Structure formats: structure tokens, C-alpha cells
Coordinates of C-alpha atoms (C1' of nucleotides) in Angstrom, one line a residue:
Chain K
M18 CA 0.0 0.0 0.0
N19 CA 1.2 3.5 -0.8
E20 CA 1.0 5.2 2.6
T21 CA 2.6 8.5 1.7
I22 CA -0.1 9.7 -0.7
L23 CA -2.8 8.8 1.8
S24 CA -1.4 11.2 4.4
K25 CA -2.0 14.2 2.2
P26 CA -4.6 16.6 3.7
D27 CA -7.2 16.2 0.9
E28 CA -6.9 12.5 0.9
Q29 CA -7.4 12.5 4.7
E30 CA -10.4 14.7 4.3
F31 CA -12.0 12.4 1.8
L32 CA -11.4 9.3 4.0
K33 CA -12.8 11.1 7.1
N34 CA -16.0 11.8 5.3
Y35 CA -16.2 8.5 3.4
Q36 CA -19.5 6.7 3.7
P37 CA -19.6 3.1 2.5
K38 CA -21.6 3.1 -0.8
D39 CA -24.9 1.4 -1.0
Y40 CA -23.2 -1.3 -3.0
P41 CA -24.7 -4.8 -3.1
G42 CA -21.7 -6.6 -1.7
F43 CA -20.4 -10.1 -2.2
A44 CA -20.2 -13.1 0.1
Y45 CA -16.5 -14.2 0.1
T46 CA -15.2 -17.6 1.1
A47 CA -11.8 -19.3 1.2
D48 CA -11.4 -22.9 0.4
I49 CA -8.4 -25.2 0.7
V50 CA -7.4 -28.3 -1.2
V51 CA -5.3 -30.5 1.2
F52 CA -3.2 -33.1 -0.6
T53 CA -1.4 -36.0 1.0
I54 CA -0.3 -39.4 0.0
I55 CA -1.9 -42.4 1.7
S56 CA -0.7 -45.9 0.8
G57 CA 0.9 -44.6 -2.3
Q58 CA -2.3 -42.9 -3.4
L59 CA -2.5 -39.2 -3.9
S60 CA -5.4 -38.2 -1.7
L61 CA -7.3 -35.1 -0.5
L62 CA -9.3 -34.0 2.4
L63 CA -13.1 -33.6 2.0
I64 CA -15.7 -32.8 4.6
K65 CA -19.3 -33.9 4.5
R66 CA -21.6 -31.0 4.5
G67 CA -23.9 -30.9 7.6
G68 CA -26.4 -28.3 6.2
Y69 CA -28.0 -27.1 3.0
P70 CA -27.2 -26.6 0.2
Y71 CA -25.5 -29.8 -0.9
K72 CA -26.4 -31.4 2.5
G73 CA -24.6 -34.7 2.8
C74 CA -22.4 -34.0 -0.1
W75 CA -18.6 -33.7 0.1
A76 CA -16.7 -30.5 -0.1
I77 CA -13.2 -29.2 0.3
P78 CA -12.7 -27.4 3.7
G79 CA -13.5 -23.7 3.7
G80 CA -15.9 -21.1 4.7
F81 CA -16.7 -17.4 4.9
V82 CA -14.0 -14.9 5.3
E83 CA -14.3 -12.5 8.2
Q84 CA -14.1 -8.7 7.7
T85 CA -10.8 -8.5 9.7
E86 CA -8.8 -11.3 8.1
S87 CA -7.2 -12.1 4.8
S88 CA -8.5 -15.0 2.7
E89 CA -5.2 -16.8 3.6
D90 CA -5.9 -16.5 7.3
A91 CA -9.5 -17.6 6.7
A92 CA -8.5 -20.7 4.8
L93 CA -6.2 -21.8 7.6
R94 CA -8.8 -20.9 10.3
E95 CA -11.6 -22.8 8.6
L96 CA -9.4 -25.8 8.0
K97 CA -8.6 -25.9 11.7
E98 CA -12.2 -25.5 12.7
E99 CA -13.6 -28.1 10.3
T100 CA -10.9 -30.7 10.6
G101 CA -8.6 -29.9 13.5
L102 CA -5.6 -29.6 11.1
T103 CA -3.1 -26.9 11.9
L104 CA -0.9 -25.9 9.0
D105 CA 1.6 -24.0 11.1
G106 CA 4.7 -23.4 9.1
I107 CA 3.5 -25.6 6.4
Y108 CA 3.7 -24.7 2.7
F109 CA 0.5 -23.5 1.2
E110 CA -0.2 -21.3 -1.8
Q111 CA -3.1 -19.5 -3.6
L112 CA -4.6 -21.6 -6.3
K113 CA -7.3 -19.5 -8.0
T114 CA -10.4 -17.4 -7.4
Y115 CA -13.8 -18.6 -8.6
S116 CA -16.4 -16.0 -9.4
Q117 CA -18.9 -17.5 -11.8
P118 CA -22.2 -15.8 -10.8
D119 CA -24.1 -19.1 -10.5
R120 CA -21.5 -21.1 -8.6
D121 CA -23.5 -21.0 -5.4
P122 CA -27.2 -21.7 -5.6
R123 CA -28.0 -19.4 -2.6
T124 CA -26.5 -16.1 -3.5
R125 CA -23.4 -14.6 -5.2
V126 CA -20.3 -16.1 -3.5
I127 CA -16.7 -15.4 -4.6
S128 CA -14.2 -18.0 -3.5
T129 CA -10.5 -18.0 -3.4
A130 CA -9.0 -21.5 -3.2
Y131 CA -5.6 -22.5 -1.8
V132 CA -3.6 -25.7 -2.0
T133 CA -1.3 -27.4 0.5
F134 CA 0.7 -30.6 0.7
I135 CA 1.1 -32.5 4.0
P136 CA 2.8 -35.7 5.2
D137 CA 0.6 -38.7 5.9
L138 CA 0.5 -38.2 9.6
P139 CA -2.4 -36.3 11.3
V140 CA -5.8 -37.9 11.3
P141 CA -8.4 -35.3 10.6
V142 CA -11.7 -35.3 12.5
G143 CA -14.9 -33.5 11.9
G144 CA -15.2 -30.1 13.5
D145 CA -17.8 -27.3 14.0
D146 CA -19.4 -27.0 10.6
A147 CA -19.0 -30.5 9.3
D148 CA -20.3 -33.9 10.1
E149 CA -17.3 -35.7 9.0
A150 CA -13.8 -35.2 7.5
H151 CA -12.1 -37.9 5.4
F152 CA -9.2 -38.4 3.0
F153 CA -10.2 -39.8 -0.4
A154 CA -7.9 -41.0 -3.2
V155 CA -8.0 -38.4 -6.0
A156 CA -8.5 -41.2 -8.5
D157 CA -11.6 -42.3 -6.7
I158 CA -13.0 -38.7 -6.6
L159 CA -12.4 -37.8 -10.2
D160 CA -12.5 -40.9 -12.4
G161 CA -14.1 -43.1 -9.7
N162 CA -17.1 -45.2 -10.1
E163 CA -17.7 -44.8 -6.4
S164 CA -19.8 -41.6 -7.0
I165 CA -18.5 -39.2 -4.4
D166 CA -21.0 -36.4 -4.7
L167 CA -19.1 -33.0 -4.7
S168 CA -20.6 -29.7 -3.8
F169 CA -20.7 -26.4 -5.8
D170 CA -17.9 -26.2 -8.4
H171 CA -15.5 -28.1 -6.1
E172 CA -14.7 -30.7 -8.8
T173 CA -13.3 -27.9 -11.0
I174 CA -11.3 -26.6 -8.0
I175 CA -9.9 -30.0 -7.3
R176 CA -8.9 -30.5 -11.0
D177 CA -7.2 -27.2 -10.9
G178 CA -5.4 -28.1 -7.7
L179 CA -4.4 -31.4 -9.1
E180 CA -2.8 -29.8 -12.2
R181 CA -1.1 -27.3 -9.8
V182 CA 0.5 -30.0 -7.7
R183 CA 1.6 -32.0 -10.7
S184 CA 3.4 -29.1 -12.4
K185 CA 4.7 -27.8 -9.1
L186 CA 6.7 -31.0 -8.5
E187 CA 8.6 -30.3 -11.7
Y188 CA 10.2 -27.1 -10.9
S189 CA 10.0 -26.8 -7.1
P190 CA 11.0 -29.0 -4.2
V191 CA 7.5 -29.2 -2.7
A192 CA 7.5 -33.0 -3.1
T193 CA 9.4 -33.0 0.3
E194 CA 6.3 -31.4 1.9
F195 CA 4.5 -34.7 1.5
L196 CA 7.2 -36.4 3.6
P197 CA 8.4 -36.4 7.2
E198 CA 11.6 -34.6 8.1
T199 CA 13.9 -37.4 7.0
F200 CA 13.1 -39.7 4.1
T201 CA 14.8 -42.0 1.6
L202 CA 15.1 -41.3 -2.1
S203 CA 12.6 -44.1 -2.7
D204 CA 10.1 -42.3 -0.5
L205 CA 10.7 -39.2 -2.6
R206 CA 10.4 -41.1 -5.8
R207 CA 7.1 -42.6 -4.7
V208 CA 5.8 -39.1 -4.1
Y209 CA 6.4 -38.3 -7.7
E210 CA 5.0 -41.5 -8.9
S211 CA 1.8 -41.1 -6.8
V212 CA 1.2 -37.5 -8.0
W213 CA 2.1 -38.0 -11.6
G214 CA 0.6 -41.5 -11.9
E215 CA 3.6 -42.9 -13.7
N216 CA 6.5 -45.1 -12.7
L217 CA 9.9 -43.4 -12.7
H218 CA 13.2 -45.1 -13.5
V219 CA 14.8 -45.8 -10.1
S220 CA 18.5 -45.0 -10.7
N221 CA 17.9 -42.2 -13.1
F222 CA 15.6 -40.5 -10.6
R223 CA 18.3 -40.8 -8.0
R224 CA 20.9 -39.2 -10.2
K225 CA 18.6 -36.3 -11.1
V226 CA 17.6 -35.6 -7.6
L227 CA 21.2 -35.7 -6.3
S228 CA 22.5 -33.6 -9.1
T229 CA 19.9 -30.9 -8.6
P230 CA 21.6 -28.5 -6.1
G231 CA 19.7 -27.8 -2.9
F232 CA 16.9 -30.3 -3.5
V233 CA 17.9 -32.7 -0.7
E234 CA 20.9 -33.2 1.6
A235 CA 22.0 -36.3 3.4
A236 CA 20.8 -36.5 7.0
D237 CA 23.4 -37.1 9.7
T238 CA 21.6 -40.2 10.8
K239 CA 22.9 -42.6 8.3
G240 CA 21.7 -46.0 7.2
E241 CA 18.3 -45.9 8.9
S242 CA 15.5 -47.9 7.6
V243 CA 12.1 -47.3 5.8
F244 CA 10.6 -50.5 7.0
E245 CA 10.7 -52.2 3.7
T246 CA 12.4 -55.4 2.7
G247 CA 15.8 -54.9 1.1
R248 CA 18.9 -53.0 1.7
L249 CA 18.7 -50.1 4.2
A250 CA 18.7 -46.7 2.6
Q251 CA 20.5 -43.4 3.3
L252 CA 18.2 -40.8 4.8
Y253 CA 17.9 -37.3 3.4
K254 CA 16.3 -34.1 4.4
K255 CA 14.9 -31.1 2.5
G256 CA 17.5 -28.8 1.0
D257 CA 17.4 -25.1 0.8
A258 CA 16.6 -24.6 -2.8
K259 CA 13.4 -22.8 -3.6
I260 CA 13.4 -23.7 -7.3
L261 CA 14.8 -26.8 -9.0
H262 CA 17.2 -26.5 -11.8
P263 CA 17.5 -28.6 -13.7
A264 CA 13.8 -29.4 -13.1
I265 CA 12.5 -32.9 -12.6
M266 CA 10.4 -33.2 -15.7
R267 CA 7.5 -35.6 -16.3
K268 CA 6.9 -37.3 -19.6
D269 CA 3.5 -36.1 -20.6
D270 CA 3.4 -32.4 -20.9
Chain X
M13 CA -21.5 -27.1 -10.6
N14 CA -23.2 -30.2 -9.5
E15 CA -26.8 -29.8 -10.8
T16 CA -28.1 -33.2 -10.0
I17 CA -28.0 -32.9 -6.3
L18 CA -29.7 -29.5 -6.3
S19 CA -32.8 -30.9 -8.0
K20 CA -33.6 -33.1 -5.1
P21 CA -36.8 -32.0 -3.4
D22 CA -35.3 -31.1 0.0
E23 CA -32.6 -29.0 -1.7
Q24 CA -35.2 -27.3 -3.8
E25 CA -37.2 -26.6 -0.6
F26 CA -34.2 -25.1 1.1
L27 CA -33.4 -22.9 -1.8
K28 CA -37.0 -21.7 -2.2
N29 CA -37.0 -20.5 1.4
Y30 CA -33.4 -19.2 1.4
Q31 CA -33.0 -15.7 2.7
P32 CA -29.7 -14.0 2.1
K33 CA -28.0 -13.8 5.5
D34 CA -27.3 -10.5 7.2
Y35 CA -23.7 -10.9 6.3
P36 CA -21.5 -7.8 6.0
G37 CA -20.5 -8.4 2.4
F38 CA -17.4 -7.4 0.6
A39 CA -16.7 -5.0 -2.2
Y40 CA -15.2 -6.9 -5.1
T41 CA -13.1 -5.5 -7.9
A42 CA -11.3 -6.9 -11.0
D43 CA -8.0 -5.3 -12.2
I44 CA -5.9 -6.1 -15.2
V45 CA -2.2 -5.7 -15.9
V46 CA -1.8 -5.0 -19.6
F47 CA 1.7 -5.6 -20.9
T48 CA 3.0 -4.6 -24.2
I49 CA 6.4 -3.8 -25.7
I50 CA 7.1 -0.2 -26.9
S51 CA 10.5 0.6 -28.5
G52 CA 12.0 -2.5 -27.0
Q53 CA 10.8 -1.7 -23.5
L54 CA 8.4 -3.9 -21.6
S55 CA 5.6 -1.5 -20.7
L56 CA 2.2 -1.6 -19.0
L57 CA -1.0 0.4 -19.1
L58 CA -1.8 2.7 -16.2
I59 CA -4.7 5.1 -15.8
K60 CA -4.6 8.3 -13.8
R61 CA -7.3 8.3 -11.0
G62 CA -9.9 11.0 -11.4
G63 CA -11.3 10.7 -7.9
Y64 CA -10.4 9.9 -4.3
P65 CA -8.7 8.0 -2.9
Y66 CA -5.3 8.2 -4.6
K67 CA -6.6 11.1 -6.7
G68 CA -4.1 11.9 -9.4
C69 CA -2.1 8.7 -8.8
W70 CA -1.7 6.0 -11.3
A71 CA -3.5 2.6 -11.1
I72 CA -3.9 -0.4 -13.3
P73 CA -7.2 -0.5 -15.1
G74 CA -10.1 -2.1 -13.2
G75 CA -13.2 -1.5 -11.2
F76 CA -16.1 -3.0 -9.3
V77 CA -17.5 -6.3 -10.4
E78 CA -21.3 -6.3 -11.1
Q79 CA -23.6 -8.9 -9.5
T80 CA -24.3 -10.6 -12.8
E81 CA -20.8 -11.0 -14.2
S82 CA -17.7 -13.0 -13.4
S83 CA -14.5 -11.1 -12.5
E84 CA -13.1 -12.2 -15.9
D85 CA -16.0 -10.3 -17.6
A86 CA -15.6 -7.4 -15.3
A87 CA -11.9 -7.0 -16.0
L88 CA -12.5 -6.9 -19.7
R89 CA -15.5 -4.5 -19.4
E90 CA -13.6 -2.1 -17.1
L91 CA -10.6 -2.1 -19.4
K92 CA -12.8 -1.2 -22.3
E93 CA -14.6 1.5 -20.4
E94 CA -11.4 3.1 -19.0
T95 CA -9.2 2.8 -22.0
G96 CA -11.2 1.8 -25.0
L97 CA -9.1 -1.4 -25.4
T98 CA -11.0 -4.4 -26.5
L99 CA -9.4 -7.8 -25.8
D100 CA -11.5 -9.7 -28.1
G101 CA -10.0 -13.1 -28.7
I102 CA -6.8 -12.0 -27.0
Y103 CA -5.0 -14.2 -24.4
F104 CA -5.5 -13.2 -20.8
E105 CA -5.3 -15.1 -17.6
Q106 CA -6.0 -14.8 -13.9
L107 CA -3.0 -13.6 -11.9
K108 CA -3.9 -13.6 -8.2
T109 CA -6.5 -12.3 -5.7
Y110 CA -5.5 -9.7 -3.1
S111 CA -7.5 -9.7 0.1
Q112 CA -5.4 -7.9 2.8
P113 CA -8.0 -6.2 5.0
D114 CA -6.3 -2.8 4.8
R115 CA -5.5 -2.8 1.1
D116 CA -8.2 -0.2 0.3
P117 CA -8.4 2.8 2.8
R118 CA -12.1 3.2 2.2
T119 CA -13.5 -0.1 3.1
R120 CA -12.8 -3.8 2.7
V121 CA -12.2 -4.5 -1.0
I122 CA -11.2 -7.9 -2.5
S123 CA -9.5 -7.7 -5.9
T124 CA -8.8 -10.4 -8.5
A125 CA -6.1 -9.3 -10.9
Y126 CA -5.6 -10.5 -14.5
V127 CA -2.7 -10.2 -16.9
T128 CA -2.7 -9.9 -20.7
F129 CA -0.1 -9.3 -23.4
I130 CA -0.9 -7.2 -26.5
P131 CA 1.0 -6.1 -29.6
D132 CA 2.2 -2.5 -29.7
L133 CA -0.7 -1.3 -31.9
P134 CA -3.7 0.3 -30.2
V135 CA -3.3 3.7 -28.6
P136 CA -5.3 3.8 -25.4
V137 CA -7.3 6.8 -24.4
G138 CA -8.9 7.8 -21.1
G139 CA -12.5 6.7 -20.7
D140 CA -15.3 7.1 -18.2
D141 CA -13.7 6.7 -14.9
A142 CA -10.2 7.9 -15.6
D143 CA -8.6 11.2 -16.6
E144 CA -5.9 9.6 -18.6
A145 CA -4.5 6.3 -19.8
H146 CA -0.9 5.8 -20.7
F147 CA 1.8 3.1 -21.2
F148 CA 4.8 3.3 -19.0
A149 CA 8.0 1.3 -19.2
V150 CA 8.0 -1.3 -16.4
A151 CA 11.6 -0.3 -15.5
D152 CA 10.5 3.3 -15.0
I153 CA 7.6 2.2 -12.8
L154 CA 9.4 -0.1 -10.5
D155 CA 13.1 0.9 -10.3
G156 CA 12.6 4.3 -11.7
N157 CA 13.6 7.6 -10.2
E158 CA 10.8 9.3 -12.1
S159 CA 8.4 8.6 -9.1
I160 CA 5.2 7.3 -10.7
D161 CA 2.9 7.3 -7.7
L162 CA 0.9 4.1 -7.7
S163 CA -2.4 3.5 -5.9
F164 CA -3.4 0.9 -3.4
D165 CA -1.2 -2.3 -3.5
H166 CA -0.8 -2.0 -7.3
E167 CA 3.0 -2.1 -7.1
T168 CA 2.7 -5.5 -5.6
I169 CA 0.2 -6.6 -8.3
I170 CA 2.5 -5.3 -11.0
R171 CA 5.5 -7.1 -9.5
D172 CA 3.5 -10.3 -9.4
G173 CA 2.4 -9.7 -13.0
L174 CA 6.0 -9.1 -14.1
E175 CA 7.2 -12.4 -12.6
R176 CA 4.2 -14.2 -14.2
V177 CA 5.0 -12.9 -17.7
R178 CA 8.7 -13.6 -17.3
S179 CA 8.1 -17.2 -16.3
K180 CA 5.3 -17.7 -18.8
L181 CA 7.6 -17.0 -21.7
E182 CA 9.7 -20.0 -20.7
Y183 CA 7.1 -22.7 -21.1
S184 CA 4.3 -21.2 -23.2
P185 CA 4.2 -19.6 -26.6
V186 CA 2.7 -16.3 -25.2
A187 CA 5.6 -14.3 -26.5
T188 CA 3.8 -14.3 -29.8
E189 CA 0.9 -12.4 -28.2
F190 CA 3.2 -9.3 -28.1
L191 CA 3.6 -9.4 -31.8
P192 CA 1.4 -8.9 -34.9
E193 CA 0.2 -11.8 -36.9
T194 CA 3.4 -12.3 -38.8
F195 CA 6.8 -11.5 -37.4
T196 CA 10.5 -12.4 -37.8
L197 CA 12.6 -14.5 -35.4
S198 CA 14.4 -11.3 -34.5
D199 CA 11.1 -9.7 -33.4
L200 CA 10.4 -12.8 -31.3
R201 CA 13.8 -12.7 -29.8
R202 CA 13.5 -9.0 -28.9
V203 CA 10.3 -9.9 -27.0
Y204 CA 12.2 -12.3 -24.9
E205 CA 15.0 -9.8 -24.4
S206 CA 12.6 -7.0 -23.4
V207 CA 10.7 -9.1 -20.9
W208 CA 13.7 -10.9 -19.4
G209 CA 16.0 -7.9 -19.6
E210 CA 18.9 -9.9 -21.0
N211 CA 20.5 -10.4 -24.4
L212 CA 20.0 -13.7 -26.0
H213 CA 22.4 -15.5 -28.4
V214 CA 21.0 -14.8 -31.9
S215 CA 21.6 -18.1 -33.7
N216 CA 21.1 -20.4 -30.6
F217 CA 17.7 -18.7 -30.1
R218 CA 16.8 -19.4 -33.7
R219 CA 17.7 -23.0 -33.4
K220 CA 15.8 -23.4 -30.1
V221 CA 12.6 -21.8 -31.4
L222 CA 12.6 -23.7 -34.7
S223 CA 13.2 -27.0 -33.0
T224 CA 10.4 -26.5 -30.5
P225 CA 7.4 -28.1 -32.3
G226 CA 4.4 -25.9 -32.8
F227 CA 6.0 -22.7 -31.5
V228 CA 6.1 -20.9 -34.8
E229 CA 5.5 -21.8 -38.4
A230 CA 6.8 -20.1 -41.6
A231 CA 4.3 -17.7 -43.1
D232 CA 3.4 -18.1 -46.8
T233 CA 4.5 -14.6 -47.5
K234 CA 8.2 -15.0 -47.7
G235 CA 11.1 -12.7 -47.5
E236 CA 9.2 -9.7 -46.2
S237 CA 10.9 -7.0 -44.2
V238 CA 10.9 -5.8 -40.6
F239 CA 12.1 -2.3 -41.6
E240 CA 15.5 -2.7 -40.3
T241 CA 18.8 -2.4 -42.1
G242 CA 20.3 -5.7 -43.0
R243 CA 19.1 -8.8 -44.8
L244 CA 15.4 -9.4 -45.2
A245 CA 14.0 -12.0 -42.8
Q246 CA 11.6 -14.9 -43.2
L247 CA 8.2 -14.2 -41.7
Y248 CA 6.7 -16.6 -39.2
K249 CA 3.3 -16.9 -37.5
K250 CA 2.1 -18.4 -34.2
G251 CA 2.0 -22.2 -34.2
D252 CA -0.6 -24.4 -32.5
A253 CA 1.4 -25.5 -29.5
K254 CA -0.1 -24.6 -26.1
I255 CA 3.0 -25.6 -24.2
L256 CA 6.7 -25.4 -25.3
H257 CA 8.8 -28.4 -24.9
P258 CA 11.6 -28.1 -24.8
A259 CA 11.1 -24.9 -22.9
I260 CA 13.0 -21.7 -23.8
M261 CA 14.8 -21.2 -20.5
R262 CA 16.2 -18.0 -19.1
K263 CA 19.6 -17.9 -17.3
D264 CA 18.7 -16.5 -13.9
D265 CA 16.2 -18.8 -12.2
Chain S
dT28 C1' 32.3 -1.0 -49.8
dA29 C1' 31.0 -1.0 -45.1
dA30 C1' 27.6 -2.1 -41.8
dA31 C1' 23.9 -4.7 -40.2
dT32 C1' 21.0 -8.4 -39.8
dA33 C1' 19.6 -13.3 -41.6
dG34 C1' 20.8 -17.9 -41.6
dT35 C1' 24.0 -22.3 -41.5
dG36 C1' 27.2 -25.4 -39.5
dT37 C1' 30.3 -27.3 -35.9
dC38 C1' 32.4 -28.4 -31.4
dT39 C1' 31.6 -29.4 -26.8
dC40 C1' 29.3 -30.0 -22.4
dT41 C1' 25.4 -31.3 -19.7
dG42 C1' 21.3 -33.8 -18.6
dA43 C1' 18.4 -37.7 -19.3
dG44 C1' 16.8 -42.4 -20.9
dA45 C1' 18.1 -47.2 -20.9
dC46 C1' 20.4 -50.7 -18.9
dA47 C1' 24.0 -53.6 -16.5
dT48 C1' 26.2 -54.6 -12.2
dT49 C1' 27.4 -54.7 -7.4
dA50 C1' 26.0 -54.1 -2.3
dT51 C1' 23.2 -55.0 1.6
dA52 C1' 19.2 -55.9 3.9
dT53 C1' 15.0 -59.3 5.0
dT54 C1' 12.6 -63.9 4.6
Chain G
dA20 C1' 19.5 -69.3 -0.9
dA21 C1' 16.1 -66.3 -2.8
dT22 C1' 14.3 -61.9 -3.1
dA23 C1' 14.0 -57.1 -2.8
dT24 C1' 15.8 -52.7 -2.6
dA25 C1' 20.1 -49.4 -2.5
dA26 C1' 23.7 -47.6 -5.0
dT27 C1' 27.1 -47.1 -8.8
dG28 C1' 28.6 -47.0 -13.5
dT29 C1' 28.3 -46.8 -18.6
dC30 C1' 26.5 -46.0 -23.3
dT31 C1' 24.0 -43.0 -26.1
dC32 C1' 21.3 -39.2 -27.6
dA33 C1' 19.1 -34.6 -27.4
dG34 C1' 19.4 -29.9 -26.2
dA35 C1' 22.0 -25.8 -25.4
dG36 C1' 26.1 -22.5 -25.1
dA37 C1' 29.9 -20.7 -27.8
dC38 C1' 31.6 -19.4 -31.9
dA39 C1' 32.9 -19.4 -36.9
dC40 C1' 31.3 -18.5 -41.4
dT41 C1' 28.3 -17.4 -45.4
dA42 C1' 24.2 -14.7 -47.4
dT43 C1' 21.5 -10.7 -48.4
dT44 C1' 20.0 -6.3 -47.6
dT45 C1' 20.6 -1.0 -46.8
dA46 C1' 23.3 3.2 -46.5

DNA sequence: TAAATAGTGTCTCTGAGACATTATATT
DNA sequence: AATATAATGTCTCAGAGACACTATTTA
């Protein structure tokens, strides 16, 4: 914000006398797509709606933004209220804003959606506004025959979020956000395989990751295990790179 | 939107009796960053504000969204009203939504910003809400000593837009949006140089562009000129690729 | 003719796909 | 011992930086 200009006398005078216009006004919500990987399946968090409209249908967590908070703050607050999940210090980013006039059957609602990626650790529970919170495999939600009824335009939001996380893995180190503090290169590779839905070449993947500066660094604790049969693997932790170059590219682009 | 669910009797009943809540409501605006290249300088369109707040300061085009239109429609409508520019069939995309509670000194205003890239052809003029519309070199606006006073958080929006166009050039063919229907490879290279602010190697650039499928294709009209001294250049037109691969990468990432 | 840009060709290095081989763990 | 994963190494090809050289235009 440009503060200097606003301190001019005539600007101050205008603001002192300013009366909010009789402008219709919009309802404004913040929603968040929470991705994680469960049993090798890219999954996301849905809550079952307790009230109308779309009563009993599934929706991504979210809700109305308060007058005193940003939509970023609202997304985190609603997520916590509805599922108990706290994203403290966890990566999340703005996805897109949805403003189609008919996207909410009640009234005009603008929604800004966010995306986040979390390790498979916390077990979400239903909170204030929701009956139930549950992780579903993305494949089941989108192509699934299991008919998971989604609310509003949330299928569109989920598809946009999916494309975001898929492309984000290429040029940023966010794949590590899906993992605990230390992990093996196989763990990291499985993140890519789950998100992209394709198998990657094991040793080529290793070489690419290790030759990309700042992606991962070896953890001091060496030779720990991942609880799988086979040779014990070196543990790594997140490096300090914000962007990957060279990028880890997927095949189908 | 999921129409099937909404046609259920109980959902219909709820919607029939629905009364808009006594909810505060937000003002909602759509703004648009219009980039073009003028004399080899990446430039963008600003309008001089005719009223308070920030009277006399410069702002990116935009304004309040109507209840019956999407923010996409609003951005295009406001641009036309304020500058006379029509973006019919021209590429534009959503940039980001800004929701900081104090970003507008009058009242709470949410804004969704868009970006577009246009050839250096139309001359914008002031419209309804603005005194004046003018293209400024991005360098002058951001690092400039010429002190161009910007309104609201528009400097942030412009910086975000700048980073978007810079990265967009790498993996998408949008550079051609800055050019007329036919252009030479030098024209295209100068777009990259203007946006990235770095000189590119002439013959390597040629090879990369021509070996990227669908980026450009030779125009039927051969050997036309670009009105520069030197050998006449082959003309090209936009290809049908939506994504560039291999990408045209910049140095500093 | 000089200057400027268009366009071609070549050398080299890096990154990635494909694949073979060795190492170390569990069962 | 059989099996599974970890880790290293090698061959080859594609893409990109650097650079030399030729072609065609204007001034």
C-alpha cells in the first residue's frame, strides 16, 4: 500500500467523510485443497456438509472470510475449525479465485482456493461445521465409479489443484512437503509416482535428484530404515533450494 | 456445478425459502495488468485516477464487479470503459487475488487481478472513470527515479504480474501475443530480451525456437521485411502449441 | 564497400533415458 | 539361498552454449 499519498490533507479529508456506498456486496469464502499421500495414493481432504445446500455431499474445507482477516488467514482458520488440522509453518499457496455468478445456488459467492501438501500423519476429524472429515484418493474422486458427490464447483477446483501440484513437482522442491523430516530417495520417488501417476526409473531418478543443487541433503543419521524389505537406505532431508534446476520433468506435458 | 444434487426435493425446498444472510459483504473488484512492448521496452498500461482515494495517482485498469458478471468479464469490461481497449480473442489469464483487510483505505475490497499481453498497436485513451491512460516502461515504474505514484497495492500486483509474464515466456508460446500476426525471429527474440532484460544469443535462439514443435510456423509470405537495415528476414506466424517443450529457459532462475 | 542483420554449421558439455552390475538388507 | 531394494557406473542421444562462417540487404 502506498501510505505516503494517503497522508495528504485532501486524501485524509476524503477518507474522514467517506461513507460506504450502497453497494450490493459479495459473500466471500476461502477454500483449501489439502493433498497428502496415503498408501501410495494421492489423496485429498473432504468434509461432509452438515447443512443445505448440498447437504450430505462432500466439499473441500473452507468457509466465509471474516471482515478483519485475509483469505489466507480464513483458509487456515476454517481448515482448523472443520478438521482440527493446523498448517503451522507448512507450505501453502493460492490456487485461483472462482467468481462465476451461479457457482453457489443461494447467492453470489466469490471463493479463493488454496492448495497445500502435508505428510501422511495427522488424522483429521470432523469439526464445528462439518459432520465428517475424510481423506479420499484423488483417482476415486475424479474418475471413480464410487460416485462421491461433490458440492458447488469443487470438482473444478480439485482438478485445478491437481494440475497445480503435478506441475509444481517439476520445478519446485514441494515433493518433500509430503514427507516427514527425513526420508529416503525411494520415498521421494514414490511421491512423484503417486502424484504423476507414472512409474519413474529408479536409478535415473536418484541421479537427477542428487545432481539438482539444494533439493535434498544427506541426513546425519545414516543408514536408517524405511521398513521395507531390502537394503537399508540413506536418509535425506529437505535442502534449501526454492526452485529446482535442472527441473525434474514428467513425460506427458 | 453439481446440478443433479440440487434438483432433489429437499434441496429445492431449502433454496426456495433461502433468505440472504445479514452478512457484512465485501466490495469486489477486478483489475488487469496490460503488458506490451514499446520501443523494445516492456511497458504496461496505467490510468490516472480521477477521484479519491489516490486522486491523481496511477493505477492499473479495473473496477467494481457487477452482480451478474464474473470477475473475468468485469476485467474486460472495465478495461474497455477506461481505455477503449477491447481484448476480443486475446489471451488473458488470472494472476492472483488480493485480500489484505487494509489494502483499500475506504472499506474492505477484495480484488482479483488478471494479466494480458498485447502487440504495440492500439493507442489507449482515457475513458469514463479515468482522466488519462498511458503506457509506462516497467523499468521506470518499478526501479525508476521518475516517481510514478501508484495506488493501493498496485505495485505488488505489478511485480507479481511481471514475474508471471517472465516465467510464462519459458514454457508457453505467449511471447507471440506481443507481436502482430506475422513476425520475424528477431522480433520474437526481442520480445524475450525485453521481458527478461537480458540479451540472447541470436543463432542459438533461432535453433531453439525452430526445434520446438508448434511454437512458430513459416508464413506463406516469404522474405518480407521488418524495416531494419540488413538482410530481409523470413516471416513466421504463431504455431498451434499450447506448451513449449523443450522450454525456452532463461539464465537466472 | 561498409555495416547490419539473416541464416547455416560445428564443437563441446550437460542432462536424461536405458540398462548392467554390485551391495546390503529381509525372509 | 532367494528376493528385494540401494547404490554405482556406462553408453547414447538430445538440447544448449559458444563461436565461426556465409548470405543478403541498406546506407
